[in-house]
CSV table of C-alpha atoms in Angstrom, one decimal:
chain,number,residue,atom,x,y,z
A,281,UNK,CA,-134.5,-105.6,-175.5
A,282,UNK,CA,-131.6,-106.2,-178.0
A,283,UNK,CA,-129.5,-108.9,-177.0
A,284,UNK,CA,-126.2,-106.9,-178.0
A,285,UNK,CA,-127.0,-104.0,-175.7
A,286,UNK,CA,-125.5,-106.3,-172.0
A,287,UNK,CA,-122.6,-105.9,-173.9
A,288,UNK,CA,-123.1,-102.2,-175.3
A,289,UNK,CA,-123.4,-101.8,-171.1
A,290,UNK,CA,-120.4,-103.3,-170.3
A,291,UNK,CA,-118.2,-102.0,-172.7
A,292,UNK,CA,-119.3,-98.2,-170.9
A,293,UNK,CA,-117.0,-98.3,-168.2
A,294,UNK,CA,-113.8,-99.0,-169.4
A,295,UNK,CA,-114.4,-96.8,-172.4
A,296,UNK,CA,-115.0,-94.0,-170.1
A,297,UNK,CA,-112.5,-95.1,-168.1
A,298,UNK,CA,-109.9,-95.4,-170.9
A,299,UNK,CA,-111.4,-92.0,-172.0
A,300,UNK,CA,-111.7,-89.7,-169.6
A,301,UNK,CA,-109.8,-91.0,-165.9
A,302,UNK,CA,-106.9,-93.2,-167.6
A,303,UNK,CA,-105.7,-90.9,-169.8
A,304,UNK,CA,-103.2,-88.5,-168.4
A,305,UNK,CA,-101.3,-85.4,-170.5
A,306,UNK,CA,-99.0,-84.8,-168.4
A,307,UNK,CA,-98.0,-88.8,-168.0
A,308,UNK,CA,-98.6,-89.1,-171.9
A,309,UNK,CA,-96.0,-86.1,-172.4
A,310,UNK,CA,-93.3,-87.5,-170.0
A,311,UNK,CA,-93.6,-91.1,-171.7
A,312,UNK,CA,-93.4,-89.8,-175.0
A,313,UNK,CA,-90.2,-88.1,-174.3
A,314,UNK,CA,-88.3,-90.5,-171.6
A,315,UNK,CA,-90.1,-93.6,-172.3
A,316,UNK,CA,-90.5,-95.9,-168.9
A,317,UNK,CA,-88.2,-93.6,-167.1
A,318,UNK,CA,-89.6,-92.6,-163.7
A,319,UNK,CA,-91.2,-89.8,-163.2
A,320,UNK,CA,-89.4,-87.4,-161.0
A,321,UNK,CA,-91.6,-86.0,-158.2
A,322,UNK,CA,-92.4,-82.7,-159.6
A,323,UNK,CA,-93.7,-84.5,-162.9
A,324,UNK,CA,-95.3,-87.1,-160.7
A,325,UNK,CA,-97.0,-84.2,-158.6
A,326,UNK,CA,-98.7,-82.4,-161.8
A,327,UNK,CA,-99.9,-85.7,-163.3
A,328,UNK,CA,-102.0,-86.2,-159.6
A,329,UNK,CA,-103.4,-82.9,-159.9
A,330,UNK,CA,-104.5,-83.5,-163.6
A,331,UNK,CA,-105.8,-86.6,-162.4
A,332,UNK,CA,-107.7,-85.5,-159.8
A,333,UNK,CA,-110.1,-83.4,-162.4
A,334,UNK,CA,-109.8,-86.1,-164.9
A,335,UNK,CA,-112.2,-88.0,-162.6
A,336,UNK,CA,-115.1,-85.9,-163.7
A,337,UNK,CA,-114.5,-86.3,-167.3
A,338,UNK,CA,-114.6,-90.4,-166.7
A,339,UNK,CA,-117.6,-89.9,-164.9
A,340,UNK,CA,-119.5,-87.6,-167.3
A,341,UNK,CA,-118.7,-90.3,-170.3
A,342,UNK,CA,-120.3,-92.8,-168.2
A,343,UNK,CA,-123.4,-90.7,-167.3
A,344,UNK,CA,-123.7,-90.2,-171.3
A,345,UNK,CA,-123.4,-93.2,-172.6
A,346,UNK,CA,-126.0,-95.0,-170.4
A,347,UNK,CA,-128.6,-91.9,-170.7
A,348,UNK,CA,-128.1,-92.4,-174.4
A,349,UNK,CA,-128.4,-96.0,-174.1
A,350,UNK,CA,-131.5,-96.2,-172.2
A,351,UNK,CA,-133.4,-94.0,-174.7
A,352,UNK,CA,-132.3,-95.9,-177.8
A,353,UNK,CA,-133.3,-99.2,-176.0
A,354,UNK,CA,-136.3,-97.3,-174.0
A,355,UNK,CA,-135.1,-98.1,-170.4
A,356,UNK,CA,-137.4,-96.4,-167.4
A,357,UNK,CA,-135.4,-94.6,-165.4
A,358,UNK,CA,-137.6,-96.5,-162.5
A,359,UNK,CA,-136.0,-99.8,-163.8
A,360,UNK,CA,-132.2,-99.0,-163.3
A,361,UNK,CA,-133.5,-97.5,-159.7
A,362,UNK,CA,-133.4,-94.3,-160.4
A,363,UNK,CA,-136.9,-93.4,-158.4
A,364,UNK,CA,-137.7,-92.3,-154.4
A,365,UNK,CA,-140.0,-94.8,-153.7
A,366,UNK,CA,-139.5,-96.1,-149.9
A,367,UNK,CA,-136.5,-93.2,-149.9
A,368,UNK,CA,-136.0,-93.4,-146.2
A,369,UNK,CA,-136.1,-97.4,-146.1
A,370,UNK,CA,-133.3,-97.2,-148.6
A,371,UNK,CA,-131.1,-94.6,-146.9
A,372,UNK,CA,-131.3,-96.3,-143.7
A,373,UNK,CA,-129.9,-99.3,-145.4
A,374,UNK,CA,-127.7,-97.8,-147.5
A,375,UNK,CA,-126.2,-95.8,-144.4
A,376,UNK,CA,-126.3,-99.0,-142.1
A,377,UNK,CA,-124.2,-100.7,-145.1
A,378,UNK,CA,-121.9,-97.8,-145.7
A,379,UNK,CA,-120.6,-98.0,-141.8
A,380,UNK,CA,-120.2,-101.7,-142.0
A,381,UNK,CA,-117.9,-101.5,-144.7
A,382,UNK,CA,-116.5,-99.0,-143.0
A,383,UNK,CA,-115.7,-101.3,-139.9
A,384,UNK,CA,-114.4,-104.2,-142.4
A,385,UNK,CA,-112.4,-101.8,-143.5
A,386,UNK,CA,-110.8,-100.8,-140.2
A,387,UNK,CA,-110.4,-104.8,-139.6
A,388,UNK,CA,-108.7,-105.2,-143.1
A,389,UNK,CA,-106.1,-102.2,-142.7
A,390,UNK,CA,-105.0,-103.6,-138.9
A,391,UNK,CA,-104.2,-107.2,-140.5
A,392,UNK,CA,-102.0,-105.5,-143.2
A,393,UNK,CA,-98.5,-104.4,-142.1
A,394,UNK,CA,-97.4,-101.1,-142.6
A,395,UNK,CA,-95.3,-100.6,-145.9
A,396,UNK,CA,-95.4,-98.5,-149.2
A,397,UNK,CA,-98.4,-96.9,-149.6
A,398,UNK,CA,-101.4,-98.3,-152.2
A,399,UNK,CA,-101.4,-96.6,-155.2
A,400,UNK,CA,-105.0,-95.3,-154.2
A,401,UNK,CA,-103.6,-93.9,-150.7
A,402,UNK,CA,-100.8,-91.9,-152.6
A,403,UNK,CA,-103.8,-90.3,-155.1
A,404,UNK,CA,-106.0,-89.6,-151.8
A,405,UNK,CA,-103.2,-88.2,-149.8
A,406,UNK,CA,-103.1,-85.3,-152.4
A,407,UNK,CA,-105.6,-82.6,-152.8
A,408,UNK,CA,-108.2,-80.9,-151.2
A,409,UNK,CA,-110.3,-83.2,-148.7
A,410,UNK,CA,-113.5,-81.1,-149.9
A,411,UNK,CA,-112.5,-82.1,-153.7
A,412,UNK,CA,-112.2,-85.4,-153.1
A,413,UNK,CA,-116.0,-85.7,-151.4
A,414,UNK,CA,-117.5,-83.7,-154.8
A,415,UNK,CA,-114.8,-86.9,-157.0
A,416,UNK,CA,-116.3,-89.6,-154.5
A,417,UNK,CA,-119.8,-88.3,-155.1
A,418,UNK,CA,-120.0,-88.0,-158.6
A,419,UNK,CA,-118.0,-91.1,-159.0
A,420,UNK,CA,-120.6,-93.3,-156.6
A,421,UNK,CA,-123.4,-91.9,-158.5
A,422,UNK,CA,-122.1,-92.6,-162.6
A,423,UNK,CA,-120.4,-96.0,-161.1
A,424,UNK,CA,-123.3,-97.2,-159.5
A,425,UNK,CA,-125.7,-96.1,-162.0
A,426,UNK,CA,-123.6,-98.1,-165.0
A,427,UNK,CA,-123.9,-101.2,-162.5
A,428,UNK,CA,-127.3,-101.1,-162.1
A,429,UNK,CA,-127.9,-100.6,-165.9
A,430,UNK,CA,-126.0,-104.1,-166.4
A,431,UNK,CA,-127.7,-105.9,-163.9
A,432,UNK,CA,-131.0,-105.0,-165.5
A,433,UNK,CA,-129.5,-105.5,-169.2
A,434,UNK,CA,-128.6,-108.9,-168.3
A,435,UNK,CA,-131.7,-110.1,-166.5
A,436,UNK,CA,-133.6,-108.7,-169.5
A,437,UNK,CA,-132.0,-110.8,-171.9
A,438,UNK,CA,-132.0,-113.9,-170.0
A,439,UNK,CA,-128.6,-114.0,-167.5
A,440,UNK,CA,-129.2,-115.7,-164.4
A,441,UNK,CA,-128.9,-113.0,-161.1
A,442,UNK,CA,-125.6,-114.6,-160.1
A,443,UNK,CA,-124.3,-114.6,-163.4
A,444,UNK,CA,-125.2,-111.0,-164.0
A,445,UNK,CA,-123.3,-110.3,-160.8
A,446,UNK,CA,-120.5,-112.1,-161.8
A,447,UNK,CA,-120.0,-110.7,-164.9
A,448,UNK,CA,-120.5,-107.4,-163.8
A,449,UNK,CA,-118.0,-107.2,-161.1
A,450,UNK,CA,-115.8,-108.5,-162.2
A,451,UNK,CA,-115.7,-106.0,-165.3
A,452,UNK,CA,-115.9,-103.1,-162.3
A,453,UNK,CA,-113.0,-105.0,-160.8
A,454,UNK,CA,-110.9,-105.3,-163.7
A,455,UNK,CA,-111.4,-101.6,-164.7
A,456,UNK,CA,-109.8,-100.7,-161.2
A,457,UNK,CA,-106.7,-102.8,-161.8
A,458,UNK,CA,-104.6,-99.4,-160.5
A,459,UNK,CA,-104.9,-100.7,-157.0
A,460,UNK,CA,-103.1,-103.5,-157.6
A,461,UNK,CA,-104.7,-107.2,-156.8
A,462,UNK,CA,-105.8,-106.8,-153.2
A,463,UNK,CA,-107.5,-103.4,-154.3
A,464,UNK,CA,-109.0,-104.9,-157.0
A,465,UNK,CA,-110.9,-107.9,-155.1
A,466,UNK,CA,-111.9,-104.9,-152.4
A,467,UNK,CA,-113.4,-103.1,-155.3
A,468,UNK,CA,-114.9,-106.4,-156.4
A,469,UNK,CA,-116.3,-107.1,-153.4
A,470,UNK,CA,-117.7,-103.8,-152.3
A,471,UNK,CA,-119.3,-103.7,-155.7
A,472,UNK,CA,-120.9,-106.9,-155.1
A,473,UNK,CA,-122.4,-105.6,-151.7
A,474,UNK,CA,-124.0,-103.1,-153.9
A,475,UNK,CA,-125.4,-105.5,-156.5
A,476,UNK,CA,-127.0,-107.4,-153.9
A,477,UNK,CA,-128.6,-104.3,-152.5
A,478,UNK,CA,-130.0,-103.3,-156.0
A,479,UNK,CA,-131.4,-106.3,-156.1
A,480,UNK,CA,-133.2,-106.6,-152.2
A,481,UNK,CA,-134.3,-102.7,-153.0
A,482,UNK,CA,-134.3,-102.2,-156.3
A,483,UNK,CA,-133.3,-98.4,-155.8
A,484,UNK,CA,-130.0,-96.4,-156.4
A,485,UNK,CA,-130.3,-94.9,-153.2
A,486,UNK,CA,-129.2,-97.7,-150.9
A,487,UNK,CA,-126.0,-98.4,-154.0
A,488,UNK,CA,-125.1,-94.9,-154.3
A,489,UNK,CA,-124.8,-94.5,-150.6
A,490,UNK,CA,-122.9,-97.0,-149.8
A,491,UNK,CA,-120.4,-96.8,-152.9
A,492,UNK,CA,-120.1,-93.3,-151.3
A,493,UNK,CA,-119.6,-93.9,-147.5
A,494,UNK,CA,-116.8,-96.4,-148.4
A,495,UNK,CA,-114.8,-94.3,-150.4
A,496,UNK,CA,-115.1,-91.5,-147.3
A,497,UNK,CA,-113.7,-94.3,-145.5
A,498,UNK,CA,-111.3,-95.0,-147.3
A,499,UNK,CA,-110.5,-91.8,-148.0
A,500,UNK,CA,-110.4,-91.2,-144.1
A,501,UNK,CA,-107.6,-94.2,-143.4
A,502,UNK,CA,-105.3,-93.3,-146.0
A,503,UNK,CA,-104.8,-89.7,-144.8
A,504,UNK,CA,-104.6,-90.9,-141.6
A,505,UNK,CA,-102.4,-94.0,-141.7
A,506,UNK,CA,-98.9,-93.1,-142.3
């Protein structure tokens, strides 16, 4: 494997992120035109919509660039997890994980005071509930299958496990910096739980389904903390 292509897997999610989720027409338009005025809540309103969809363009860049960068560097699917082998062992752990973060996130919302809202709860709090389950899915799925590519990219060309962790979350992290710091190191962590799992099962499933059952969870307390 070329030692360039850690890198090459790295360099996916903020591209696609930069690409497809980040960039916003409606934002872009108002900016152009007013500068760093505020938007007024009409403006603000649209942009969430457009956002909303924008998800699935992010997500679709991701899916394309590591497909295409698995055949040029001839990656099994099997490697990066993407196989059914012990399928139920994997679910039930991935399930088991996905309620305890759950439950941590229960105990991290009651130590936090009430105030404005994160900028994640505001996005939530908007659209359908049933569209956000299809954005959580697809999400979970092109997120977790990026992470598992650099985990695997890194190993291969020599990275210590930790280090490969490291380097990897903290890229997922840094891509999320929307939610401000304390969302950020949640996103950091919960990404970690999910390296470590990829590494105990070496499946997608368990990753995927906890990356998944968070985000429902989250989804769940900010529509229903006010």
């Amino acid at each position: 494997m070329s030692p360039f292509i850690p890198y090459e897997a790295l360099a996916i999610l903020p591209v696609a992120f930069l690409l497809g989720s980040a960039f916003n027409p409606i934002e872009f338009s108002w900016a152009f035109r007013h500068g760093l005025d505020q938007l007024p809540d009409d403006v603000r309103e649209r942009a969430a919509t457009v956002g909303r969809y924008a998800n699935f363009l992010g997500d679709g860049l991701i899916l394309g660039l590591v497909a295409v960068l698995m055949m040029k560097h001839s990656v099994a699917a099997a490697r990066v997890g993407l196989h059914l082998a012990k399928w139920k062992t994997n679910i039930a752990v991935g399930t088991a994980a996905g309620v305890l973060l759950i439950g941590l996130q229960r105990l991290a919302i009651k130590s936090v005071p009430r105030g404005r809202p994160s900028p994640f709860a505001y996005r939530v709090r908007r659209g359908s509930v049933s569209l956000w389950v299809i954005v959580f899915a697809a999400g979970a799925f092109s997120e977790e299958l990026w992470m598992a590519f650099c985990l695997v990219s890194l190993a291969t060309t020599g990275h210590p496990v930790i280090v490969s962790i490291a380097i990897t979350e903290t890229v997922f992290a840094a891509v999320h910096y929307g939610y401000r710091l304390g969302g950020m190191v949640a996103v950091g962590l919960k990404g970690t739980l999910s390296a470590i799992l990829f590494i105990w099962c070496g499946s997608l499933i368990p990753m995927v389904l906890v990356h998944f059952i968070g985000n429902l969870g989250s989804l769940f307390w900010a529509r229903h903390r006010q």
